[in-house]
CSV table of C-alpha atoms in Angstrom, one decimal:
chain,number,residue,atom,x,y,z
A,1,ASP,CA,15.7,-4.3,10.7
A,2,THR,CA,13.4,-2.6,8.2
A,3,GLU,CA,11.5,-5.6,7.1
A,4,VAL,CA,7.9,-6.9,7.6
A,5,THR,CA,7.7,-10.7,7.3
A,6,GLN,CA,4.6,-12.8,6.5
A,7,THR,CA,3.8,-16.5,6.7
A,8,PRO,CA,2.9,-18.5,4.8
A,9,LYS,CA,3.8,-17.3,1.4
A,10,HIS,CA,1.1,-19.4,-0.3
A,11,LEU,CA,-2.0,-20.9,1.2
A,12,VAL,CA,-4.7,-23.1,-0.4
A,13,MET,CA,-7.7,-23.7,1.7
A,14,GLY,CA,-11.2,-25.1,1.3
A,15,MET,CA,-14.3,-23.2,2.2
A,16,THR,CA,-14.8,-25.2,5.4
A,17,ASN,CA,-11.2,-24.8,6.6
A,18,LYS,CA,-9.8,-22.5,9.4
A,19,LYS,CA,-6.4,-21.0,8.8
A,20,SER,CA,-4.4,-18.1,10.0
A,21,LEU,CA,-2.0,-15.6,8.3
A,22,LYS,CA,0.8,-14.2,10.4
A,23,CYS,CA,2.8,-10.9,10.2
A,24,GLU,CA,5.7,-9.7,12.2
A,25,GLN,CA,7.8,-6.5,12.4
A,26,HIS,CA,10.6,-5.4,14.7
A,27,MET,CA,10.8,-1.8,13.7
A,28,GLY,CA,9.0,-0.6,16.8
A,29,HIS,CA,6.0,0.5,14.7
A,30,ARG,CA,2.8,0.8,16.6
A,31,ALA,CA,0.4,0.8,13.7
A,32,MET,CA,-0.2,-2.4,11.7
A,33,TYR,CA,-2.5,-3.0,8.8
A,34,TRP,CA,-4.1,-5.8,6.7
A,35,TYR,CA,-4.8,-5.2,3.1
A,36,LYS,CA,-6.4,-7.4,0.4
A,37,GLN,CA,-5.1,-7.0,-3.1
A,38,LYS,CA,-6.7,-8.4,-6.2
A,39,ALA,CA,-4.9,-8.7,-9.5
A,40,LYS,CA,-4.3,-5.4,-11.3
A,41,LYS,CA,-5.9,-3.4,-8.4
A,42,PRO,CA,-4.5,-1.3,-5.6
A,43,PRO,CA,-4.3,-2.6,-2.0
A,44,GLU,CA,-7.6,-2.4,-0.3
A,45,LEU,CA,-7.5,-1.7,3.4
A,46,MET,CA,-9.2,-4.2,5.7
A,47,PHE,CA,-8.1,-3.5,9.3
A,48,VAL,CA,-5.8,-1.1,11.2
A,49,TYR,CA,-4.4,-1.7,14.6
A,50,SER,CA,-3.0,1.2,16.6
A,51,TYR,CA,-1.2,0.5,19.8
A,52,GLU,CA,-2.5,-3.1,19.7
A,53,LYS,CA,-6.1,-1.9,19.5
A,54,LEU,CA,-8.3,-2.3,16.5
A,55,SER,CA,-9.0,1.2,15.2
A,56,ILE,CA,-10.4,0.6,11.8
A,57,ASN,CA,-12.5,-2.2,10.4
A,58,GLU,CA,-13.4,-1.4,6.8
A,59,SER,CA,-16.7,-3.3,7.0
A,60,VAL,CA,-14.9,-6.6,6.5
A,61,PRO,CA,-17.0,-9.8,6.6
A,62,SER,CA,-16.8,-11.6,10.0
A,63,ARG,CA,-15.2,-14.6,8.3
A,64,PHE,CA,-12.0,-12.5,8.6
A,65,SER,CA,-10.9,-12.0,12.2
A,66,PRO,CA,-7.8,-10.0,13.0
A,67,GLU,CA,-5.8,-10.3,16.2
A,68,CYS,CA,-2.8,-8.3,17.5
A,69,PRO,CA,-1.2,-10.3,20.3
A,70,ASN,CA,1.6,-7.7,20.9
A,71,SER,CA,3.2,-4.8,19.3
A,72,SER,CA,5.3,-6.9,16.9
A,73,LEU,CA,2.7,-9.5,15.7
A,74,LEU,CA,-0.5,-9.3,13.7
A,75,ASN,CA,-2.6,-12.3,12.7
A,76,LEU,CA,-5.6,-12.7,10.4
A,77,HIS,CA,-7.8,-15.7,11.2
A,78,LEU,CA,-9.7,-17.1,8.3
A,79,HIS,CA,-12.9,-19.2,8.5
A,80,ALA,CA,-15.5,-20.3,6.0
A,81,LEU,CA,-14.0,-18.2,3.2
A,82,GLN,CA,-15.5,-17.9,-0.3
A,83,PRO,CA,-13.7,-18.4,-3.7
A,84,GLU,CA,-13.9,-14.6,-4.2
A,85,ASP,CA,-11.7,-14.1,-1.2
A,86,SER,CA,-8.8,-15.5,-3.2
A,87,ALA,CA,-6.2,-12.7,-3.3
A,88,LEU,CA,-2.9,-11.5,-2.1
A,89,TYR,CA,-3.1,-10.5,1.6
A,90,LEU,CA,-0.6,-7.8,2.5
A,91,CYS,CA,0.5,-6.8,6.0
A,92,ALA,CA,2.0,-3.4,6.6
A,93,SER,CA,3.3,-1.4,9.5
A,94,SER,CA,4.2,2.3,10.2
A,95,GLN,CA,4.9,4.8,12.9
A,96,VAL,CA,1.8,6.4,14.4
A,97,GLY,CA,1.4,10.1,13.8
A,98,ARG,CA,-1.2,12.5,15.1
A,99,ALA,CA,-0.8,15.5,12.7
A,100,THR,CA,1.1,13.7,9.9
A,101,SER,CA,1.4,10.3,8.3
A,102,TYR,CA,4.4,8.0,7.9
A,103,GLU,CA,5.6,5.5,5.3
A,104,GLN,CA,3.9,2.2,5.5
A,105,TYR,CA,6.3,-0.8,5.1
A,106,PHE,CA,4.7,-3.8,3.4
A,107,GLY,CA,5.3,-7.4,3.9
A,108,PRO,CA,5.7,-9.8,0.9
A,109,GLY,CA,2.2,-11.0,1.2
A,110,THR,CA,0.4,-14.3,1.4
A,111,ARG,CA,-1.1,-15.6,-1.8
A,112,LEU,CA,-4.4,-17.1,-0.8
A,113,THR,CA,-6.5,-19.5,-2.9
A,114,VAL,CA,-9.9,-20.6,-1.7
A,115,THR,CA,-11.2,-23.7,-3.4
I,1,GLY,CA,-13.8,11.1,2.2
I,2,GLU,CA,-10.6,11.3,0.2
I,3,ASN,CA,-10.6,10.2,-3.4
I,4,VAL,CA,-7.5,9.8,-5.5
I,5,GLU,CA,-7.6,9.7,-9.3
I,6,GLN,CA,-4.5,8.4,-11.2
I,7,HIS,CA,-3.7,8.7,-14.9
I,8,PRO,CA,-2.8,7.1,-17.2
I,9,SER,CA,-3.7,3.5,-16.3
I,10,THR,CA,-1.0,2.2,-18.7
I,11,LEU,CA,2.1,3.9,-20.0
I,12,SER,CA,4.7,2.7,-22.4
I,13,VAL,CA,7.9,4.7,-22.9
I,14,GLN,CA,11.1,4.0,-24.8
I,15,GLU,CA,14.1,3.1,-22.6
I,16,GLY,CA,16.0,6.3,-21.8
I,17,ASP,CA,12.9,8.6,-22.2
I,18,SER,CA,11.0,10.2,-19.4
I,19,ALA,CA,7.7,9.0,-17.8
I,20,VAL,CA,5.1,11.1,-16.0
I,21,ILE,CA,2.3,9.8,-13.9
I,22,LYS,CA,-0.4,12.2,-12.6
I,23,CYS,CA,-2.7,12.1,-9.6
I,24,THR,CA,-5.4,14.3,-8.2
I,25,TYR,CA,-6.9,14.3,-4.8
I,26,SER,CA,-10.1,15.6,-3.4
I,27,ASP,CA,-9.5,16.4,0.3
I,28,SER,CA,-7.7,19.7,0.7
I,29,ALA,CA,-6.6,18.6,4.2
I,30,SER,CA,-4.4,15.8,2.8
I,31,ASN,CA,-0.8,16.5,3.7
I,32,TYR,CA,1.2,13.4,2.8
I,33,PHE,CA,1.6,11.9,-0.7
I,34,PRO,CA,3.6,8.7,-1.1
I,35,TRP,CA,4.4,6.8,-4.3
I,36,TYR,CA,4.7,3.1,-4.3
I,37,LYS,CA,6.2,0.8,-6.9
I,38,GLN,CA,5.0,-2.8,-7.2
I,39,GLU,CA,6.9,-5.2,-9.4
I,40,LEU,CA,5.1,-8.4,-10.5
I,41,GLY,CA,4.6,-10.8,-7.6
I,42,LYS,CA,6.3,-8.4,-5.2
I,43,ARG,CA,5.3,-6.1,-2.3
I,44,PRO,CA,4.6,-2.4,-2.8
I,45,GLN,CA,7.7,-0.4,-1.9
I,46,LEU,CA,7.9,3.3,-1.3
I,47,ILE,CA,10.0,5.1,-3.9
I,48,ILE,CA,9.4,8.7,-2.9
I,49,ASP,CA,7.0,10.8,-0.8
I,50,ILE,CA,6.2,14.4,-0.4
I,51,ARG,CA,4.6,16.5,2.3
I,52,SER,CA,2.3,19.4,1.8
I,53,ASN,CA,4.9,22.0,2.9
I,54,VAL,CA,7.1,21.1,0.0
I,55,GLY,CA,6.5,21.7,-3.7
I,56,GLU,CA,9.0,19.3,-5.2
I,57,LYS,CA,11.3,16.5,-4.1
I,58,LYS,CA,13.9,14.7,-6.1
I,59,ASP,CA,15.9,11.5,-5.5
I,60,GLN,CA,18.2,10.6,-8.4
I,61,ARG,CA,16.1,9.8,-11.5
I,62,ILE,CA,12.8,10.2,-9.6
I,63,ALA,CA,11.0,13.4,-8.7
I,64,VAL,CA,7.6,14.3,-7.4
I,65,THR,CA,5.8,17.7,-7.7
I,66,LEU,CA,2.9,18.9,-5.7
I,67,ASN,CA,0.4,21.6,-6.5
I,68,LYS,CA,-1.7,22.2,-3.4
I,69,THR,CA,-3.9,24.8,-5.1
I,70,ALA,CA,-4.9,22.5,-7.9
I,71,LYS,CA,-4.8,19.4,-5.7
I,72,HIS,CA,-2.6,17.4,-7.9
I,73,PHE,CA,0.8,15.7,-7.7
I,74,SER,CA,2.9,14.0,-10.3
I,75,LEU,CA,5.7,11.4,-10.5
I,76,HIS,CA,8.5,12.0,-12.9
I,77,ILE,CA,11.0,9.3,-13.9
I,78,THR,CA,13.9,10.4,-16.1
I,79,GLU,CA,16.3,8.2,-18.2
I,80,THR,CA,14.0,5.2,-17.8
I,81,GLN,CA,15.5,1.8,-17.5
I,82,PRO,CA,14.1,-1.7,-17.9
I,83,GLU,CA,13.9,-2.2,-14.2
I,84,ASP,CA,11.5,0.7,-13.9
I,85,SER,CA,8.8,-1.5,-15.5
I,86,ALA,CA,6.2,-2.0,-12.7
I,87,VAL,CA,2.9,-0.8,-11.4
I,88,TYR,CA,3.1,2.6,-9.7
I,89,PHE,CA,0.5,3.7,-7.1
I,90,CYS,CA,0.1,7.2,-5.9
I,91,ALA,CA,-1.6,7.8,-2.5
I,92,ALA,CA,-2.8,10.5,-0.2
I,93,SER,CA,-3.3,10.8,3.5
I,94,SER,CA,-5.0,13.4,5.6
I,95,PRO,CA,-4.5,14.1,9.3
I,96,MET,CA,-8.2,13.9,9.5
I,97,ASN,CA,-8.0,10.2,8.6
I,98,ARG,CA,-8.0,7.9,11.5
I,99,ASP,CA,-4.7,6.3,12.2
I,100,ASP,CA,-2.8,7.0,9.0
I,101,LYS,CA,-5.2,5.5,6.6
I,102,ILE,CA,-3.8,6.2,3.1
I,103,ILE,CA,-6.0,6.3,0.0
I,104,PHE,CA,-4.4,4.7,-3.1
I,105,GLY,CA,-5.0,5.6,-6.7
I,106,LYS,CA,-5.9,2.8,-9.1
I,107,GLY,CA,-2.3,2.4,-10.3
I,108,THR,CA,-0.3,2.9,-13.5
I,109,ARG,CA,1.3,0.0,-15.3
I,110,LEU,CA,4.6,1.3,-16.8
I,111,HIS,CA,6.2,-0.6,-19.6
I,112,ILE,CA,9.8,0.4,-20.6
I,113,LEU,CA,10.3,-0.6,-24.3
I,114,PRO,CA,13.8,-1.7,-25.4
């Protein structure tokens, strides 16, 4: 299985709502990532988990809260978002390397609209 | 930190012709260079990658070249087909980066003209 899955595919939420995005992979990858992608832009890294521990937070506002319950699952909890947070949220996973890097496999993304 | 520049931002080529996309990077320690293709509304997918111990790599109609001295790498697509229309992102990663953080270029929108 070389697939990363994400749910939901689409999400519309108000600025006072709380919602969660979910990501799952069964490739045995120990690094998992959240990216935000705006239209016509490259993916923008938000968080990296390595061996289920948060290793990179790219100065993301606290209204985004990541969680890695186990080596296969990654969540992104959303609260009090702003309209400018509307974007495609991509999850990715990869093997972990010390002296080299490995391909990142992306999920299909969650299209988030904040109203 | 690493910075990746990608050119052109938009490229239109006639079907059957070749397309070339160029990228430069700033961190001489970078050693992994993937290329991702993203079709409209779809996820980015790796189409080819190259490591710094190799100067060129080819996979059917797609090839990537790397010049470590000049710190640039290029994607070459030959005999272009309509399904090659997409946005292409180059990227670079350095072992100095924490936990396989890759830096993306801004992307090239490739249009294949009939």
